[in-house]
Each structure stands twice: as structure tokens, then as C-alpha cells.
Amino acid sequence: MKPLIVIPARGGSKGIPGKNTKLLNGKPLINYTIDVARSIFDDERIIVSTDAESIKLVVESTGLFVPFLRPKELSTDTATSYDVLLHAMNFAKDSGVEFDTVILLQPTSPFRTSIHIKEALQLYSSDIDMVVSVKESDENPYYSLFEEDQNGFLEKSKEGQFTRRQDCPKVYSYNGAIYIINPESLHSTTLSEFKKIRKYSMPSINSIDLDTPLDWELAALVSKKMD
């Protein structure tokens, strides 16, 4: 396997301002992801895709070179992971880096470990679109999730005669930690349209995804306990 690792880190963040370089238990958030990536992969296979000079400086203080700053069209709120990945893939190809797999690691998942990545990699094969990390959802469409009907009344999102949540089929949500992607699939369609997806299930504590100030407070407590 010849992986290309992409760590996307945009400068603007509304939920947690400056979160990618904000100190979590004394360490810049993005460094958690850089450290776990470098523990498995060679530096020349890791691309931090950012639009911010401040993030570039923090990353390069670790010794990892940042080869570019994103163009303006990839620095807006409407820029997608799909666009960022294609840009990084094209840059790597033009730079002579050969790859047959793309691994997306978001900085907002500081508690994913090298073991998680290695285990997820074992599930990947070239005949699928993606392996994605998930956590088992606490909410279930057969039991505790509802939608409004045409009359404005609530009804279960999925029909089922279940009286206990533990009897319902298990459901999962993406936790944002690991995406192992077939580049051929990515050239054909967007991430949201992938059909052949395998899950890699992670514990809830490792699945913390930093999006709000409350998420950050929880992560700060967890990181201290993990010391």
C-alpha cells in the first residue's frame, strides 16, 4: 500500500476560534494528529492542507514541512473535504508522489491512536470506496429519533415494534477520525455518494470530535486523564 495522508486545517473556525492551534492540555490541537500520522507514515507522504500562515508555522515547528497554502477558493466556508482532497492529490501527483490510497485525518479527533489507524487499514481493499471510523450511536431511529409527519405530528424515523433500545438494530455515526479512501472512487464521485463503505468502530472516548466549546471542555478533561 502506498498511502497519501491528508490533514486538513483551515484557519477560520466559528465554533472554537483558532481551534487547530489552540492548546489542548498544553499541546496544539493539530499536533495530536501530526504525531499519530508520523508514528506510522513517512513525512513525505503527509500533507497538511491549510490556508493559514499561523497554522503552517505551528506545523513546521514540529519539523513537518507544509508544501503550500491553499488557494483562496479552498479557504471559504463552502469549500468541501472533497475539493481539499482533490487539490492535495493533484499536488502530490505533480510532485511525483505515487499513492494508491488516501487517508484523511481531521485535527478535530485528538484521541484517535496509531492502533486505530492500523486496524482500520486492515479493513481496506481496492474493491471498495472507503473505510470510515464510526461510533455506535446513542440515538436510534427505531426508538428515540422522530420526524414530523404532514400534519405536524411526531412519528418514529424508522418503523419497528421495539420496546427497548437494546433490542433495536445497531446504528452508527461517523466520528470524523479516520477516512481511508480509494482515490479512483474519489475521482468518480463525491464522498457522500460512496456506496461501498466499510465501518471501523471506535470507543466513544476516542471518538470525541471537537466542534463546540463544550466538546473542548470534555476533551480537556479526557486529555488530562490520559496523561
GROMACS .gro file of N, CA and C in nm, residues 41-174:
model
  402
   41PHE      N    1   0.358   0.681   0.929
   41PHE     CA    2   0.392   0.711   0.790
   41PHE      C    3   0.513   0.804   0.780
   42ASP      N    4   0.584   0.795   0.667
   42ASP     CA    5   0.696   0.884   0.640
   42ASP      C    6   0.646   1.026   0.612
   43ASP      N    7   0.726   1.124   0.649
   43ASP     CA    8   0.687   1.265   0.633
   43ASP      C    9   0.648   1.300   0.490
   44GLU      N   10   0.718   1.243   0.391
   44GLU     CA   11   0.691   1.280   0.252
   44GLU      C   12   0.554   1.234   0.205
   45ARG      N   13   0.487   1.151   0.285
   45ARG     CA   14   0.353   1.104   0.249
   45ARG      C   15   0.243   1.181   0.323
   46ILE      N   16   0.283   1.277   0.404
   46ILE     CA   17   0.187   1.354   0.484
   46ILE      C   18   0.176   1.496   0.432
   47ILE      N   19   0.053   1.537   0.398
   47ILE     CA   20   0.028   1.674   0.354
   47ILE      C   21  -0.068   1.741   0.452
   48VAL      N   22  -0.023   1.848   0.515
   48VAL     CA   23  -0.113   1.934   0.591
   48VAL      C   24  -0.163   2.041   0.496
   49SER      N   25  -0.294   2.039   0.470
   49SER     CA   26  -0.355   2.135   0.378
   49SER      C   27  -0.418   2.248   0.458
   50THR      N   28  -0.355   2.364   0.455
   50THR     CA   29  -0.405   2.478   0.531
   50THR      C   30  -0.400   2.606   0.447
   51ASP      N   31  -0.478   2.704   0.490
   51ASP     CA   32  -0.478   2.834   0.424
   51ASP      C   33  -0.418   2.941   0.515
   52ALA      N   34  -0.372   2.899   0.634
   52ALA     CA   35  -0.331   2.995   0.735
   52ALA      C   36  -0.181   2.986   0.764
   53GLU      N   37  -0.115   3.100   0.754
   53GLU     CA   38   0.028   3.104   0.784
   53GLU      C   39   0.055   3.066   0.930
   54SER      N   40  -0.036   3.102   1.020
   54SER     CA   41  -0.018   3.071   1.162
   54SER      C   42  -0.018   2.920   1.185
   55ILE      N   43  -0.104   2.848   1.113
   55ILE     CA   44  -0.107   2.702   1.125
   55ILE      C   45   0.018   2.642   1.063
   56LYS      N   46   0.059   2.696   0.950
   56LYS     CA   47   0.181   2.649   0.883
   56LYS      C   48   0.301   2.659   0.977
   57LEU      N   49   0.311   2.769   1.049
   57LEU     CA   50   0.424   2.789   1.141
   57LEU      C   51   0.422   2.687   1.255
   58VAL      N   52   0.303   2.662   1.309
   58VAL     CA   53   0.292   2.564   1.419
   58VAL      C   54   0.329   2.425   1.370
   59VAL      N   55   0.280   2.389   1.252
   59VAL     CA   56   0.311   2.257   1.196
   59VAL      C   57   0.460   2.243   1.169
   60GLU      N   58   0.519   2.344   1.109
   60GLU     CA   59   0.661   2.333   1.074
   60GLU      C   60   0.752   2.339   1.196
   61SER      N   61   0.699   2.388   1.308
   61SER     CA   62   0.778   2.384   1.432
   61SER      C   63   0.797   2.241   1.481
   62THR      N   64   0.716   2.148   1.431
   62THR     CA   65   0.732   2.006   1.465
   62THR      C   66   0.834   1.938   1.374
   63GLY      N   67   0.878   2.008   1.269
   63GLY     CA   68   0.971   1.951   1.173
   63GLY      C   69   0.905   1.898   1.048
   64LEU      N   70   0.771   1.905   1.042
   64LEU     CA   71   0.698   1.860   0.923
   64LEU      C   72   0.680   1.977   0.827
   65PHE      N   73   0.726   1.961   0.705
   65PHE     CA   74   0.719   2.068   0.605
   65PHE      C   75   0.578   2.081   0.550
   66VAL      N   76   0.529   2.204   0.540
   66VAL     CA   77   0.398   2.233   0.478
   66VAL      C   78   0.426   2.285   0.337
   67PRO      N   79   0.389   2.210   0.233
   67PRO     CA   80   0.434   2.242   0.097
   67PRO      C   81   0.359   2.354   0.028
   68PHE      N   82   0.244   2.393   0.080
   68PHE     CA   83   0.167   2.500   0.013
   68PHE      C   84   0.067   2.560   0.111
   69LEU      N   85   0.015   2.676   0.076
   69LEU     CA   86  -0.104   2.732   0.139
   69LEU      C   87  -0.217   2.719   0.038
   70ARG      N   88  -0.332   2.678   0.084
   70ARG     CA   89  -0.445   2.656  -0.006
   70ARG      C   90  -0.481   2.781  -0.085
   71PRO      N   91  -0.526   2.762  -0.209
   71PRO     CA   92  -0.578   2.877  -0.285
   71PRO      C   93  -0.706   2.932  -0.219
   72LYS      N   94  -0.738   3.056  -0.251
   72LYS     CA   95  -0.849   3.124  -0.184
   72LYS      C   96  -0.982   3.050  -0.199
   73GLU      N   97  -1.003   2.987  -0.314
   73GLU     CA   98  -1.132   2.919  -0.335
   73GLU      C   99  -1.149   2.798  -0.244
   74LEU      N  100  -1.040   2.750  -0.184
   74LEU     CA  101  -1.049   2.637  -0.091
   74LEU      C  102  -1.038   2.683   0.054
   75SER      N  103  -1.054   2.812   0.077
   75SER     CA  104  -1.040   2.868   0.212
   75SER      C  105  -1.171   2.925   0.265
   76THR      N  106  -1.281   2.898   0.196
   76THR     CA  107  -1.411   2.952   0.236
   76THR      C  108  -1.491   2.849   0.315
   77ASP      N  109  -1.601   2.895   0.375
   77ASP     CA  110  -1.689   2.806   0.450
   77ASP      C  111  -1.754   2.701   0.358
   78THR      N  112  -1.762   2.732   0.229
   78THR     CA  113  -1.831   2.641   0.136
   78THR      C  114  -1.736   2.538   0.074
   79ALA      N  115  -1.606   2.552   0.096
   79ALA     CA  116  -1.510   2.455   0.044
   79ALA      C  117  -1.533   2.320   0.113
   80THR      N  118  -1.535   2.212   0.037
   80THR     CA  119  -1.566   2.081   0.092
   80THR      C  120  -1.440   1.997   0.109
   81SER      N  121  -1.452   1.891   0.189
   81SER     CA  122  -1.342   1.797   0.205
   81SER      C  123  -1.305   1.735   0.071
   82TYR      N  124  -1.404   1.715  -0.012
   82TYR     CA  125  -1.383   1.658  -0.145
   82TYR      C  126  -1.288   1.748  -0.226
   83ASP      N  127  -1.316   1.877  -0.226
   83ASP     CA  128  -1.233   1.972  -0.300
   83ASP      C  129  -1.091   1.976  -0.245
   84VAL      N  130  -1.079   1.976  -0.112
   84VAL     CA  131  -0.948   1.981  -0.048
   84VAL      C  132  -0.868   1.856  -0.079
   85LEU      N  133  -0.934   1.741  -0.078
   85LEU     CA  134  -0.865   1.615  -0.108
   85LEU      C  135  -0.816   1.612  -0.252
   86LEU      N  136  -0.901   1.653  -0.345
   86LEU     CA  137  -0.860   1.653  -0.485
   86LEU      C  138  -0.740   1.745  -0.508
   87HIS      N  139  -0.742   1.861  -0.442
   87HIS     CA  140  -0.630   1.954  -0.455
   87HIS      C  141  -0.501   1.892  -0.403
   88ALA      N  142  -0.507   1.827  -0.286
   88ALA     CA  143  -0.389   1.763  -0.228
   88ALA      C  144  -0.340   1.647  -0.315
   89MET      N  145  -0.434   1.571  -0.369
   89MET     CA  146  -0.399   1.459  -0.455
   89MET      C  147  -0.329   1.508  -0.582
   90ASN      N  148  -0.381   1.613  -0.640
   90ASN     CA  149  -0.319   1.668  -0.763
   90ASN      C  150  -0.180   1.723  -0.733
   91PHE      N  151  -0.166   1.788  -0.617
   91PHE     CA  152  -0.035   1.841  -0.579
   91PHE      C  153   0.066   1.726  -0.563
   92ALA      N  154   0.024   1.620  -0.493
   92ALA     CA  155   0.113   1.506  -0.471
   92ALA      C  156   0.154   1.442  -0.603
   93LYS      N  157   0.056   1.425  -0.690
   93LYS     CA  158   0.085   1.365  -0.821
   93LYS      C  159   0.185   1.450  -0.900
   94ASP      N  160   0.163   1.582  -0.901
   94ASP     CA  161   0.253   1.672  -0.973
   94ASP      C  162   0.393   1.674  -0.910
   95SER      N  163   0.400   1.639  -0.781
   95SER     CA  164   0.529   1.639  -0.711
   95SER      C  165   0.599   1.503  -0.722
   96GLY      N  166   0.536   1.409  -0.791
   96GLY     CA  167   0.598   1.278  -0.812
   96GLY      C  168   0.575   1.178  -0.701
   97VAL      N  169   0.479   1.206  -0.612
   97VAL     CA  170   0.447   1.112  -0.505
   97VAL      C  171   0.344   1.011  -0.557
   98GLU      N  172   0.381   0.885  -0.558
   98GLU     CA  173   0.288   0.781  -0.602
   98GLU      C  174   0.204   0.734  -0.483
   99PHE      N  175   0.074   0.717  -0.504
   99PHE     CA  176  -0.014   0.670  -0.397
   99PHE      C  177  -0.130   0.591  -0.456
  100ASP      N  178  -0.177   0.494  -0.379
  100ASP     CA  179  -0.292   0.415  -0.421
  100ASP      C  180  -0.405   0.418  -0.317
  101THR      N  181  -0.384   0.497  -0.212
  101THR     CA  182  -0.482   0.512  -0.105
  101THR      C  183  -0.470   0.654  -0.050
  102VAL      N  184  -0.583   0.712  -0.012
  102VAL     CA  185  -0.581   0.844   0.051
  102VAL      C  186  -0.640   0.829   0.192
  103ILE      N  187  -0.566   0.877   0.290
  103ILE     CA  188  -0.612   0.870   0.429
  103ILE      C  189  -0.636   1.011   0.480
  104LEU      N  190  -0.760   1.041   0.511
  104LEU     CA  191  -0.798   1.172   0.564
  104LEU      C  192  -0.802   1.165   0.716
  105LEU      N  193  -0.721   1.248   0.781
  105LEU     CA  194  -0.717   1.255   0.928
  105LEU      C  195  -0.749   1.398   0.970
  106GLN      N  196  -0.862   1.419   1.033
  106GLN     CA  197  -0.902   1.553   1.072
  106GLN      C  198  -0.842   1.588   1.209
  107PRO      N  199  -0.791   1.710   1.223
  107PRO     CA  200  -0.729   1.751   1.350
  107PRO      C  201  -0.826   1.753   1.468
  108THR      N  202  -0.956   1.753   1.440
  108THR     CA  203  -1.056   1.763   1.546
  108THR      C  204  -1.079   1.632   1.620
  109SER      N  205  -1.000   1.529   1.588
  109SER     CA  206  -1.011   1.399   1.657
  109SER      C  207  -0.879   1.367   1.727
  110PRO      N  208  -0.851   1.429   1.841
  110PRO     CA  209  -0.719   1.415   1.904
  110PRO      C  210  -0.695   1.280   1.971
  111PHE      N  211  -0.801   1.201   1.992
  111PHE     CA  212  -0.785   1.079   2.069
  111PHE      C  213  -0.784   0.952   1.984
  112ARG      N  214  -0.778   0.969   1.852
  112ARG     CA  215  -0.753   0.853   1.766
  112ARG      C  216  -0.605   0.816   1.781
  113THR      N  217  -0.576   0.686   1.782
  113THR     CA  218  -0.439   0.639   1.804
  113THR      C  219  -0.385   0.569   1.680
  114SER      N  220  -0.256   0.539   1.683
  114SER     CA  221  -0.195   0.466   1.572
  114SER      C  222  -0.256   0.327   1.559
  115ILE      N  223  -0.295   0.267   1.671
  115ILE     CA  224  -0.359   0.135   1.666
  115ILE      C  225  -0.490   0.143   1.590
  116HIS      N  226  -0.569   0.248   1.614
  116HIS     CA  227  -0.695   0.264   1.541
  116HIS      C  228  -0.671   0.272   1.391
  117ILE      N  229  -0.573   0.352   1.351
  117ILE     CA  230  -0.544   0.369   1.208
  117ILE      C  231  -0.499   0.237   1.146
  118LYS      N  232  -0.410   0.166   1.216
  118LYS     CA  233  -0.361   0.038   1.164
  118LYS      C  234  -0.472  -0.064   1.151
  119GLU      N  235  -0.560  -0.069   1.249
  119GLU     CA  236  -0.672  -0.164   1.243
  119GLU      C  237  -0.767  -0.128   1.130
  120ALA      N  238  -0.793   0.001   1.110
  120ALA     CA  239  -0.880   0.044   1.001
  120ALA      C  240  -0.818   0.009   0.865
  121LEU      N  241  -0.687   0.023   0.854
  121LEU     CA  242  -0.618  -0.008   0.730
  121LEU      C  243  -0.634  -0.156   0.692
  122GLN      N  244  -0.643  -0.242   0.791
  122GLN     CA  245  -0.658  -0.385   0.765
  122GLN      C  246  -0.795  -0.418   0.701
  123LEU      N  247  -0.890  -0.327   0.715
  123LEU     CA  248  -1.024  -0.349   0.658
  123LEU      C  249  -1.035  -0.300   0.514
  124TYR      N  250  -0.933  -0.225   0.470
  124TYR     CA  251  -0.941  -0.164   0.337
  124TYR      C  252  -0.896  -0.261   0.228
  125SER      N  253  -0.964  -0.254   0.114
  125SER     CA  254  -0.922  -0.325  -0.007
  125SER      C  255  -0.959  -0.239  -0.126
  126SER      N  256  -0.894  -0.263  -0.237
  126SER     CA  257  -0.909  -0.175  -0.354
  126SER      C  258  -1.044  -0.192  -0.425
  127ASP      N  259  -1.126  -0.287  -0.381
  127ASP     CA  260  -1.256  -0.307  -0.445
  127ASP      C  261  -1.370  -0.235  -0.373
  128ILE      N  262  -1.335  -0.151  -0.274
  128ILE     CA  263  -1.437  -0.073  -0.205
  128ILE      C  264  -1.406   0.076  -0.221
  129ASP      N  265  -1.501   0.160  -0.177
  129ASP     CA  266  -1.482   0.305  -0.188
  129ASP      C  267  -1.408   0.361  -0.067
  130MET      N  268  -1.441   0.309   0.053
  130MET     CA  269  -1.388   0.374   0.172
  130MET      C  270  -1.405   0.286   0.296
  131VAL      N  271  -1.310   0.298   0.387
  131VAL     CA  272  -1.326   0.254   0.526
  131VAL      C  273  -1.339   0.380   0.608
  132VAL      N  274  -1.440   0.387   0.694
  132VAL     CA  275  -1.462   0.507   0.774
  132VAL      C  276  -1.480   0.469   0.920
  133SER      N  277  -1.423   0.550   1.008
  133SER     CA  278  -1.438   0.524   1.151
  133SER      C  279  -1.575   0.573   1.199
  134VAL      N  280  -1.634   0.495   1.289
  134VAL     CA  281  -1.767   0.525   1.341
  134VAL      C  282  -1.769   0.500   1.492
  135LYS      N  283  -1.876   0.546   1.552
  135LYS     CA  284  -1.908   0.506   1.689
  135LYS      C  285  -2.054   0.462   1.690
  136GLU      N  286  -2.086   0.370   1.778
  136GLU     CA  287  -2.225   0.329   1.790
  136GLU      C  288  -2.306   0.446   1.845
  137SER      N  289  -2.416   0.477   1.780
  137SER     CA  290  -2.495   0.594   1.818
  137SER      C  291  -2.580   0.566   1.941
  138ASP      N  292  -2.588   0.666   2.030
  138ASP     CA  293  -2.676   0.655   2.147
  138ASP      C  294  -2.822   0.675   2.108
  139GLU      N  295  -2.845   0.743   1.998
  139GLU     CA  296  -2.981   0.767   1.950
  139GLU      C  297  -3.014   0.668   1.839
  140ASN      N  298  -3.138   0.622   1.836
  140ASN     CA  299  -3.176   0.517   1.741
  140ASN      C  300  -3.304   0.555   1.668
  141PRO      N  301  -3.304   0.549   1.534
  141PRO     CA  302  -3.423   0.590   1.459
  141PRO      C  303  -3.543   0.497   1.480
  142TYR      N  304  -3.519   0.376   1.529
  142TYR     CA  305  -3.629   0.284   1.558
  142TYR      C  306  -3.692   0.312   1.694
  143TYR      N  307  -3.623   0.394   1.775
  143TYR     CA  308  -3.666   0.407   1.915
  143TYR      C  309  -3.675   0.551   1.965
  144SER      N  310  -3.570   0.632   1.939
  144SER     CA  311  -3.565   0.764   2.004
  144SER      C  312  -3.547   0.880   1.908
  145LEU      N  313  -3.553   0.855   1.777
  145LEU     CA  314  -3.546   0.963   1.679
  145LEU      C  315  -3.679   0.974   1.607
  146PHE      N  316  -3.726   1.099   1.591
  146PHE     CA  317  -3.859   1.122   1.536
  146PHE      C  318  -3.856   1.227   1.426
  147GLU      N  319  -3.953   1.220   1.338
  147GLU     CA  320  -3.972   1.320   1.233
  147GLU      C  321  -4.117   1.368   1.239
  148GLU      N  322  -4.139   1.487   1.184
  148GLU     CA  323  -4.276   1.538   1.176
  148GLU      C  324  -4.344   1.481   1.052
  149ASP      N  325  -4.469   1.438   1.068
  149ASP     CA  326  -4.545   1.394   0.951
  149ASP      C  327  -4.610   1.514   0.884
  150GLN      N  328  -4.691   1.490   0.782
  150GLN     CA  329  -4.752   1.601   0.707
  150GLN      C  330  -4.849   1.683   0.790
  151ASN      N  331  -4.893   1.627   0.904
  151ASN     CA  332  -4.984   1.700   0.993
  151ASN      C  333  -4.911   1.769   1.108
  152GLY      N  334  -4.780   1.757   1.110
  152GLY     CA  335  -4.702   1.821   1.214
  152GLY      C  336  -4.688   1.739   1.340
  153PHE      N  337  -4.727   1.610   1.333
  153PHE     CA  338  -4.713   1.521   1.449
  153PHE      C  339  -4.585   1.439   1.439
  154LEU      N  340  -4.529   1.407   1.554
  154LEU     CA  341  -4.406   1.329   1.554
  154LEU      C  342  -4.434   1.181   1.529
  155GLU      N  343  -4.349   1.121   1.448
  155GLU     CA  344  -4.354   0.977   1.427
  155GLU      C  345  -4.210   0.925   1.422
  156LYS      N  346  -4.192   0.798   1.455
  156LYS     CA  347  -4.058   0.741   1.457
  156LYS      C  348  -3.996   0.751   1.318
  157SER      N  349  -3.864   0.778   1.316
  157SER     CA  350  -3.796   0.791   1.188
  157SER      C  351  -3.797   0.661   1.110
  158LYS      N  352  -3.791   0.548   1.180
  158LYS     CA  353  -3.798   0.417   1.116
  158LYS      C  354  -3.899   0.332   1.191
  159GLU      N  355  -3.986   0.265   1.118
  159GLU     CA  356  -4.087   0.181   1.180
  159GLU      C  357  -4.025   0.056   1.240
  160GLY      N  358  -4.074   0.019   1.357
  160GLY     CA  359  -4.028  -0.102   1.423
  160GLY      C  360  -4.102  -0.120   1.555
  161GLN      N  361  -4.130  -0.242   1.589
  161GLN     CA  362  -4.204  -0.271   1.712
  161GLN      C  363  -4.107  -0.307   1.825
  162PHE      N  364  -4.025  -0.209   1.862
  162PHE     CA  365  -3.925  -0.233   1.966
  162PHE      C  366  -3.964  -0.157   2.092
  163THR      N  367  -3.962  -0.225   2.206
  163THR     CA  368  -3.997  -0.162   2.333
  163THR      C  369  -3.873  -0.128   2.416
  164ARG      N  370  -3.756  -0.181   2.376
  164ARG     CA  371  -3.631  -0.149   2.445
  164ARG      C  372  -3.527  -0.110   2.341
  165ARG      N  373  -3.448  -0.008   2.373
  165ARG     CA  374  -3.349   0.039   2.277
  165ARG      C  375  -3.248  -0.070   2.244
  166GLN      N  376  -3.210  -0.151   2.343
  166GLN     CA  377  -3.109  -0.254   2.320
  166GLN      C  378  -3.156  -0.364   2.225
  167ASP      N  379  -3.287  -0.370   2.198
  167ASP     CA  380  -3.338  -0.469   2.103
  167ASP      C  381  -3.339  -0.417   1.959
  168CYS      N  382  -3.318  -0.288   1.942
  168CYS     CA  383  -3.320  -0.228   1.808
  168CYS      C  384  -3.192  -0.265   1.731
  169PRO      N  385  -3.198  -0.263   1.599
  169PRO     CA  386  -3.075  -0.280   1.520
  169PRO      C  387  -2.975  -0.171   1.557
  170LYS      N  388  -2.846  -0.207   1.561
  170LYS     CA  389  -2.744  -0.108   1.592
  170LYS      C  390  -2.732  -0.007   1.479
  171VAL      N  391  -2.712   0.117   1.515
  171VAL     CA  392  -2.688   0.221   1.416
  171VAL      C  393  -2.559   0.294   1.453
  172TYR      N  394  -2.495   0.352   1.352
  172TYR     CA  395  -2.363   0.411   1.372
  172TYR      C  396  -2.359   0.552   1.315
  173SER      N  397  -2.271   0.632   1.371
  173SER     CA  398  -2.247   0.766   1.315
  173SER      C  399  -2.098   0.783   1.289
  174TYR      N  400  -2.066   0.854   1.181
  174TYR     CA  401  -1.925   0.885   1.154
  174TYR      C  402  -1.871   0.965   1.272
   0.00000   0.00000   0.00000
